[in-house]
């Protein structure tokens, strides 16, 4: 690799915790390729907290929502980098970076294939630019030993033994809501222990009497540590294509992902994650332009007046069977389409 850099700025202001998780392989690949460089990441809270103890990241800078361009300008002025990598182009951010004249990569969304996972695509683009070696490593979030010890104790308090199943029912967008949570919770309780449930999330369902064990409300890093503790116990985290599920995978927990409006081949998690895709043949899905899908912003599904048909299509029995297989208890074959990310 001919080019070496001393001060690298990564900009990820797409807005989601999951978006930040997907850029972590690129951040870590840049660190490996330029080990002596200072590497700053400009992103939003609360995802920024996930980088707090990351040894690859020299400094985390936070941007206020709706003031992203101003934050980029301020950071470029405060400490001019010699390389900028940005996932974010809106509001003239890409032009602002390019106008400074330093080496930059500002179009990480160029010509994406439908079936290339976003995180892999980022690394492939940086490799094609000669900025990183080609090898891909999945997203990983560093936790301190103290955080892990606290999480082990917390988990023991709510689930003293066994391999816990954790439900993450909240979905930031209505189009990702799964309507069958109470049925899954009841099936899990009948076959073993009631599942643990992550608190909060504006779209979390009522449980209609289904037996669940709510986890105590907590901050994002503590939730990440709790997911890691679940992973050490051989447990599994299940939820739609959301930031918390990506965080769970990035700290080592097994996951079962419920993919509806997003295509698992493009947005799915890395092995050993098991992703289930609802209505894989929906012609309204736009894997490389999800924000332009007719259903995306208002969950207005042309196929159903009752809500996103693709999410409803993932039957609780299929999820239950997938969970049983992930935690090693066998289980019947699933009806939903199962997609594994390429290894
Ligand atoms: S149109 Fe309906 S079924 Fe198709 S991706 Fe959107 S919500 Fe899912």
GROMACS .gro file of C-alpha atoms and ligand atoms in nm:
model
  351
    1UNK     CA    1   0.000   0.000   0.000
    2UNK     CA    2   0.170   0.318  -0.120
    3UNK     CA    3  -0.025   0.578   0.072
    4UNK     CA    4   0.029   0.627   0.444
    5UNK     CA    5  -0.164   0.870   0.657
    6UNK     CA    6  -0.103   1.031   0.996
    7UNK     CA    7  -0.444   1.170   1.081
    8UNK     CA    8  -0.761   0.997   0.969
    9UNK     CA    9  -1.117   1.119   1.018
   10UNK     CA   10  -1.411   0.880   0.971
   11UNK     CA   11  -1.750   1.049   0.942
   12UNK     CA   12  -2.062   0.843   1.007
   13UNK     CA   13  -2.366   1.064   1.051
   14UNK     CA   14  -2.631   0.842   0.896
   15UNK     CA   15  -2.807   0.849   1.230
   16UNK     CA   16  -2.844   0.492   1.350
   17UNK     CA   17  -2.658   0.270   1.593
   18UNK     CA   18  -2.677  -0.002   1.331
   19UNK     CA   19  -2.521   0.229   1.073
   20UNK     CA   20  -2.228   0.284   1.307
   21UNK     CA   21  -2.190  -0.091   1.364
   22UNK     CA   22  -2.170  -0.144   0.989
   23UNK     CA   23  -1.881   0.102   0.953
   24UNK     CA   24  -1.673  -0.060   1.231
   25UNK     CA   25  -1.499  -0.310   0.998
   26UNK     CA   26  -1.381  -0.016   0.786
   27UNK     CA   27  -1.262   0.173   1.095
   28UNK     CA   28  -1.066  -0.128   1.217
   29UNK     CA   29  -0.925  -0.200   0.869
   30UNK     CA   30  -0.800   0.161   0.850
   31UNK     CA   31  -0.635   0.121   1.188
   32UNK     CA   32  -0.461  -0.200   1.082
   33UNK     CA   33  -0.339  -0.042   0.758
   34UNK     CA   34  -0.219   0.280   0.924
   35UNK     CA   35  -0.119   0.170   1.274
   36UNK     CA   36   0.062   0.490   1.366
   37UNK     CA   37  -0.214   0.724   1.258
   38UNK     CA   38  -0.448   0.915   1.484
   39UNK     CA   39  -0.797   0.793   1.396
   40UNK     CA   40  -1.098   1.004   1.490
   41UNK     CA   41  -1.463   0.913   1.440
   42UNK     CA   42  -1.732   1.179   1.412
   43UNK     CA   43  -2.075   1.035   1.483
   44UNK     CA   44  -2.392   1.079   1.690
   45UNK     CA   45  -2.480   0.988   2.045
   46UNK     CA   46  -2.561   0.735   2.177
   47UNK     CA   47  -2.372   0.516   1.928
   48UNK     CA   48  -2.056   0.716   1.997
   49UNK     CA   49  -2.040   0.553   2.341
   50UNK     CA   50  -1.979   0.216   2.177
   51UNK     CA   51  -1.634   0.338   2.068
   52UNK     CA   52  -1.528   0.461   2.411
   53UNK     CA   53  -1.275   0.186   2.485
   54UNK     CA   54  -1.195   0.092   2.124
   55UNK     CA   55  -0.816   0.077   2.095
   56UNK     CA   56  -0.831   0.160   1.723
   57UNK     CA   57  -1.004   0.492   1.783
   58UNK     CA   58  -0.796   0.780   1.912
   59UNK     CA   59  -1.086   1.015   1.968
   60UNK     CA   60  -1.464   1.011   1.933
   61UNK     CA   61  -1.629   1.336   1.831
   62UNK     CA   62  -2.004   1.386   1.865
   63UNK     CA   63  -2.236   1.569   1.629
   64UNK     CA   64  -2.574   1.713   1.724
   65UNK     CA   65  -2.866   1.589   1.521
   66UNK     CA   66  -2.977   1.831   1.250
   67UNK     CA   67  -2.640   2.009   1.274
   68UNK     CA   68  -2.434   1.744   1.098
   69UNK     CA   69  -2.277   1.963   0.832
   70UNK     CA   70  -2.175   2.222   1.091
   71UNK     CA   71  -2.014   1.945   1.295
   72UNK     CA   72  -1.814   1.826   0.994
   73UNK     CA   73  -1.698   2.180   0.916
   74UNK     CA   74  -1.597   2.237   1.278
   75UNK     CA   75  -1.402   1.912   1.292
   76UNK     CA   76  -1.219   1.980   0.965
   77UNK     CA   77  -1.129   2.328   1.094
   78UNK     CA   78  -1.030   2.213   1.442
   79UNK     CA   79  -0.786   1.948   1.333
   80UNK     CA   80  -0.734   1.911   0.955
   81UNK     CA   81  -0.688   1.542   0.872
   82UNK     CA   82  -0.490   1.406   0.579
   83UNK     CA   83  -0.753   1.138   0.504
   84UNK     CA   84  -1.131   1.156   0.542
   85UNK     CA   85  -1.364   0.860   0.491
   86UNK     CA   86  -1.734   0.947   0.506
   87UNK     CA   87  -2.041   0.728   0.482
   88UNK     CA   88  -2.246   1.046   0.483
   89UNK     CA   89  -2.310   1.276   0.187
   90UNK     CA   90  -2.633   1.463   0.263
   91UNK     CA   91  -2.664   1.838   0.314
   92UNK     CA   92  -2.345   1.911   0.120
   93UNK     CA   93  -2.121   1.717   0.360
   94UNK     CA   94  -1.942   1.534   0.077
   95UNK     CA   95  -1.878   1.859  -0.112
   96UNK     CA   96  -1.751   2.027   0.205
   97UNK     CA   97  -1.497   1.748   0.258
   98UNK     CA   98  -1.390   1.733  -0.106
   99UNK     CA   99  -1.340   2.110  -0.121
  100UNK     CA  100  -1.067   2.088   0.144
  101UNK     CA  101  -0.839   1.907  -0.098
  102UNK     CA  102  -0.706   1.631   0.129
  103UNK     CA  103  -0.737   1.264   0.031
  104UNK     CA  104  -1.096   1.158   0.083
  105UNK     CA  105  -1.349   0.887   0.007
  106UNK     CA  106  -1.697   1.031   0.026
  107UNK     CA  107  -1.906   0.793  -0.182
  108UNK     CA  108  -1.923   0.468   0.010
  109UNK     CA  109  -2.257   0.390  -0.159
  110UNK     CA  110  -2.126   0.378  -0.515
  111UNK     CA  111  -2.285   0.112  -0.738
  112UNK     CA  112  -2.364  -0.139  -0.458
  113UNK     CA  113  -2.458  -0.491  -0.568
  114UNK     CA  114  -2.791  -0.614  -0.423
  115UNK     CA  115  -2.624  -0.904  -0.250
  116UNK     CA  116  -2.309  -0.750  -0.106
  117UNK     CA  117  -2.347  -0.674   0.267
  118UNK     CA  118  -2.301  -0.307   0.347
  119UNK     CA  119  -2.011  -0.354   0.590
  120UNK     CA  120  -1.823  -0.571   0.341
  121UNK     CA  121  -1.892  -0.318   0.070
  122UNK     CA  122  -1.734  -0.039   0.273
  123UNK     CA  123  -1.413  -0.239   0.322
  124UNK     CA  124  -1.405  -0.345  -0.044
  125UNK     CA  125  -1.429   0.020  -0.154
  126UNK     CA  126  -1.145   0.124   0.075
  127UNK     CA  127  -0.938  -0.168  -0.052
  128UNK     CA  128  -1.008  -0.065  -0.412
  129UNK     CA  129  -0.891   0.285  -0.319
  130UNK     CA  130  -0.565   0.138  -0.188
  131UNK     CA  131  -0.638   0.250   0.168
  132UNK     CA  132  -0.674  -0.087   0.345
  133UNK     CA  133  -0.582  -0.448   0.291
  134UNK     CA  134  -0.869  -0.653   0.153
  135UNK     CA  135  -0.935  -0.884   0.448
  136UNK     CA  136  -1.276  -0.835   0.609
  137UNK     CA  137  -1.337  -0.878   0.980
  138UNK     CA  138  -1.693  -0.852   1.117
  139UNK     CA  139  -1.800  -0.561   1.339
  140UNK     CA  140  -1.662  -0.580   1.691
  141UNK     CA  141  -1.724  -0.362   1.995
  142UNK     CA  142  -1.475  -0.355   2.280
  143UNK     CA  143  -1.597  -0.379   2.638
  144UNK     CA  144  -1.388  -0.342   2.952
  145UNK     CA  145  -1.338  -0.628   3.196
  146UNK     CA  146  -1.526  -0.428   3.460
  147UNK     CA  147  -1.825  -0.379   3.232
  148UNK     CA  148  -1.831  -0.749   3.154
  149UNK     CA  149  -1.814  -0.847   3.520
  150UNK     CA  150  -2.108  -0.619   3.606
  151UNK     CA  151  -2.308  -0.762   3.316
  152UNK     CA  152  -2.238  -1.121   3.424
  153UNK     CA  153  -2.378  -1.038   3.768
  154UNK     CA  154  -2.681  -0.859   3.623
  155UNK     CA  155  -2.760  -1.153   3.397
  156UNK     CA  156  -2.725  -1.399   3.683
  157UNK     CA  157  -2.978  -1.191   3.875
  158UNK     CA  158  -3.246  -1.218   3.606
  159UNK     CA  159  -3.154  -1.557   3.454
  160UNK     CA  160  -2.956  -1.764   3.703
  161UNK     CA  161  -2.879  -2.053   3.467
  162UNK     CA  162  -2.907  -2.184   3.114
  163UNK     CA  163  -2.874  -2.021   2.773
  164UNK     CA  164  -3.107  -1.718   2.780
  165UNK     CA  165  -3.315  -1.603   2.488
  166UNK     CA  166  -3.336  -1.224   2.470
  167UNK     CA  167  -3.609  -1.053   2.269
  168UNK     CA  168  -3.545  -0.707   2.124
  169UNK     CA  169  -3.897  -0.608   2.014
  170UNK     CA  170  -3.843  -0.233   1.977
  171UNK     CA  171  -3.803  -0.104   1.624
  172UNK     CA  172  -3.723   0.257   1.554
  173UNK     CA  173  -3.926   0.241   1.234
  174UNK     CA  174  -4.280   0.108   1.210
  175UNK     CA  175  -4.193  -0.079   0.891
  176UNK     CA  176  -3.967  -0.311   1.095
  177UNK     CA  177  -4.222  -0.402   1.362
  178UNK     CA  178  -4.285  -0.771   1.400
  179UNK     CA  179  -4.645  -0.847   1.504
  180UNK     CA  180  -4.592  -1.191   1.659
  181UNK     CA  181  -4.386  -1.121   1.972
  182UNK     CA  182  -4.648  -1.243   2.226
  183UNK     CA  183  -4.690  -1.572   2.038
  184UNK     CA  184  -4.314  -1.628   2.032
  185UNK     CA  185  -4.283  -1.545   2.401
  186UNK     CA  186  -4.559  -1.792   2.489
  187UNK     CA  187  -4.398  -2.066   2.279
  188UNK     CA  188  -4.059  -2.007   2.441
  189UNK     CA  189  -4.213  -2.019   2.789
  190UNK     CA  190  -4.390  -2.345   2.708
  191UNK     CA  191  -4.069  -2.507   2.588
  192UNK     CA  192  -3.839  -2.381   2.861
  193UNK     CA  193  -3.793  -2.045   3.029
  194UNK     CA  194  -3.982  -1.722   2.960
  195UNK     CA  195  -3.762  -1.502   2.743
  196UNK     CA  196  -3.582  -1.192   2.863
  197UNK     CA  197  -3.702  -0.871   2.699
  198UNK     CA  198  -3.506  -0.555   2.638
  199UNK     CA  199  -3.690  -0.260   2.787
  200UNK     CA  200  -3.789   0.051   2.597
  201UNK     CA  201  -3.822   0.118   2.230
  202UNK     CA  202  -4.117   0.332   2.136
  203UNK     CA  203  -4.269   0.058   1.925
  204UNK     CA  204  -4.231  -0.225   2.174
  205UNK     CA  205  -4.545  -0.439   2.183
  206UNK     CA  206  -4.784  -0.511   2.463
  207UNK     CA  207  -4.746  -0.872   2.570
  208UNK     CA  208  -5.111  -0.964   2.611
  209UNK     CA  209  -5.037  -1.181   2.912
  210UNK     CA  210  -4.749  -1.366   2.749
  211UNK     CA  211  -4.483  -1.458   3.005
  212UNK     CA  212  -4.169  -1.248   2.972
  213UNK     CA  213  -3.890  -1.136   3.203
  214UNK     CA  214  -3.815  -0.766   3.141
  215UNK     CA  215  -3.454  -0.659   3.167
  216UNK     CA  216  -3.390  -0.348   3.374
  217UNK     CA  217  -3.360  -0.025   3.171
  218UNK     CA  218  -2.998   0.056   3.104
  219UNK     CA  219  -2.765   0.261   2.886
  220UNK     CA  220  -2.626   0.140   2.554
  221UNK     CA  221  -2.286   0.020   2.675
  222UNK     CA  222  -2.440  -0.171   2.963
  223UNK     CA  223  -2.686  -0.329   2.721
  224UNK     CA  224  -2.394  -0.426   2.496
  225UNK     CA  225  -2.219  -0.581   2.796
  226UNK     CA  226  -2.536  -0.769   2.887
  227UNK     CA  227  -2.558  -0.908   2.533
  228UNK     CA  228  -2.196  -1.019   2.563
  229UNK     CA  229  -2.282  -1.196   2.889
  230UNK     CA  230  -2.572  -1.369   2.711
  231UNK     CA  231  -2.326  -1.479   2.444
  232UNK     CA  232  -2.087  -1.624   2.702
  233UNK     CA  233  -2.377  -1.825   2.843
  234UNK     CA  234  -2.454  -1.965   2.497
  235UNK     CA  235  -2.772  -1.761   2.466
  236UNK     CA  236  -2.919  -1.582   2.168
  237UNK     CA  237  -3.062  -1.239   2.088
  238UNK     CA  238  -3.354  -1.206   1.846
  239UNK     CA  239  -3.497  -0.896   1.685
  240UNK     CA  240  -3.557  -0.709   1.361
  241UNK     CA  241  -3.290  -0.531   1.158
  242UNK     CA  242  -3.208  -0.274   1.427
  243UNK     CA  243  -2.908  -0.128   1.602
  244UNK     CA  244  -2.936  -0.330   1.924
  245UNK     CA  245  -2.931  -0.661   1.734
  246UNK     CA  246  -2.619  -0.547   1.546
  247UNK     CA  247  -2.463  -0.449   1.878
  248UNK     CA  248  -2.541  -0.796   2.015
  249UNK     CA  249  -2.363  -0.960   1.722
  250UNK     CA  250  -2.069  -0.721   1.754
  251UNK     CA  251  -2.007  -0.823   2.116
  252UNK     CA  252  -2.020  -1.194   2.038
  253UNK     CA  253  -2.379  -1.301   2.104
  254UNK     CA  254  -2.552  -1.534   1.863
  255UNK     CA  255  -2.842  -1.363   1.687
  256UNK     CA  256  -3.156  -1.445   1.493
  257UNK     CA  257  -3.249  -1.152   1.271
  258UNK     CA  258  -3.601  -1.080   1.143
  259UNK     CA  259  -3.565  -0.916   0.803
  260UNK     CA  260  -3.866  -0.769   0.630
  261UNK     CA  261  -3.827  -0.447   0.433
  262UNK     CA  262  -3.450  -0.479   0.420
  263UNK     CA  263  -3.291  -0.761   0.223
  264UNK     CA  264  -3.089  -0.996   0.441
  265UNK     CA  265  -2.839  -1.055   0.161
  266UNK     CA  266  -2.755  -0.684   0.176
  267UNK     CA  267  -2.824  -0.596   0.541
  268UNK     CA  268  -2.784  -0.932   0.710
  269UNK     CA  269  -2.542  -1.007   0.990
  270UNK     CA  270  -2.219  -1.200   0.962
  271UNK     CA  271  -2.198  -1.572   1.041
  272UNK     CA  272  -2.287  -1.735   1.273
  273UNK     CA  273  -2.594  -1.510   1.272
  274UNK     CA  274  -2.909  -1.669   1.138
  275UNK     CA  275  -3.130  -1.431   0.944
  276UNK     CA  276  -3.492  -1.496   0.846
  277UNK     CA  277  -3.636  -1.309   0.549
  278UNK     CA  278  -4.009  -1.244   0.519
  279UNK     CA  279  -4.166  -1.230   0.172
  280UNK     CA  280  -3.834  -1.254  -0.013
  281UNK     CA  281  -4.010  -1.203  -0.346
  282UNK     CA  282  -4.167  -0.864  -0.267
  283UNK     CA  283  -4.109  -0.654  -0.577
  284UNK     CA  284  -4.143  -0.328  -0.384
  285UNK     CA  285  -3.819  -0.395  -0.196
  286UNK     CA  286  -3.522  -0.189  -0.318
  287UNK     CA  287  -3.214  -0.344  -0.158
  288UNK     CA  288  -2.974  -0.068  -0.258
  289UNK     CA  289  -3.215   0.225  -0.213
  290UNK     CA  290  -3.423   0.135   0.091
  291UNK     CA  291  -3.519   0.493   0.171
  292UNK     CA  292  -3.693   0.511  -0.167
  293UNK     CA  293  -3.912   0.207  -0.099
  294UNK     CA  294  -4.282   0.290  -0.102
  295UNK     CA  295  -4.318   0.142   0.247
  296UNK     CA  296  -4.008   0.280   0.414
  297UNK     CA  297  -4.102   0.599   0.595
  298UNK     CA  298  -4.468   0.543   0.683
  299UNK     CA  299  -4.484   0.161   0.685
  300UNK     CA  300  -4.743   0.190   0.408
  301UNK     CA  301  -4.729  -0.161   0.268
  302UNK     CA  302  -4.910  -0.199  -0.068
  303UNK     CA  303  -4.958  -0.568   0.008
  304UNK     CA  304  -5.142  -0.537   0.339
  305UNK     CA  305  -5.357  -0.285   0.523
  306UNK     CA  306  -5.266  -0.453   0.852
  307UNK     CA  307  -4.899  -0.356   0.844
  308UNK     CA  308  -4.579  -0.469   0.675
  309UNK     CA  309  -4.666  -0.798   0.507
  310UNK     CA  310  -4.302  -0.910   0.502
  311UNK     CA  311  -4.269  -0.884   0.879
  312UNK     CA  312  -4.600  -1.065   0.936
  313UNK     CA  313  -4.481  -1.337   0.699
  314UNK     CA  314  -4.211  -1.447   0.944
  315UNK     CA  315  -4.406  -1.699   1.150
  316UNK     CA  316  -4.329  -1.733   1.522
  317UNK     CA  317  -4.290  -2.106   1.472
  318UNK     CA  318  -4.008  -2.042   1.227
  319UNK     CA  319  -3.837  -1.807   1.471
  320UNK     CA  320  -3.881  -2.055   1.756
  321UNK     CA  321  -3.726  -2.329   1.546
  322UNK     CA  322  -3.436  -2.104   1.446
  323UNK     CA  323  -3.373  -2.013   1.809
  324UNK     CA  324  -3.378  -2.378   1.908
  325UNK     CA  325  -3.118  -2.458   1.647
  326UNK     CA  326  -2.895  -2.165   1.741
  327UNK     CA  327  -2.883  -2.266   2.107
  328UNK     CA  328  -2.829  -2.628   2.009
  329UNK     CA  329  -3.165  -2.777   2.099
  330UNK     CA  330  -3.252  -2.900   1.754
  331UNK     CA  331  -3.602  -2.797   1.648
  332UNK     CA  332  -3.819  -2.840   1.343
  333UNK     CA  333  -3.723  -2.697   1.005
  334UNK     CA  334  -3.833  -2.340   0.944
  335UNK     CA  335  -4.082  -2.228   0.679
  336UNK     CA  336  -3.932  -1.881   0.644
  337UNK     CA  337  -3.647  -1.829   0.404
  338UNK     CA  338  -3.320  -1.849   0.585
  339UNK     CA  339  -3.032  -1.640   0.465
  340UNK     CA  340  -2.680  -1.674   0.590
  341UNK     CA  341  -2.430  -1.402   0.511
  342UNK     CA  342  -2.141  -1.527   0.305
  343UNK     CA  343  -1.850  -1.626   0.521
  344LIG     S1  344  -4.388  -0.339   0.035
  344LIG    FE1  345  -4.466  -0.443   0.216
  344LIG     S2  346  -4.395  -0.654   0.197
  344LIG    FE2  347  -4.274  -0.531   0.054
  344LIG     S3  348  -4.087  -0.471   0.166
  344LIG    FE3  349  -4.237  -0.306   0.197
  344LIG     S4  350  -4.348  -0.357   0.386
  344LIG    FE4  351  -4.239  -0.541   0.316
   0.00000   0.00000   0.00000
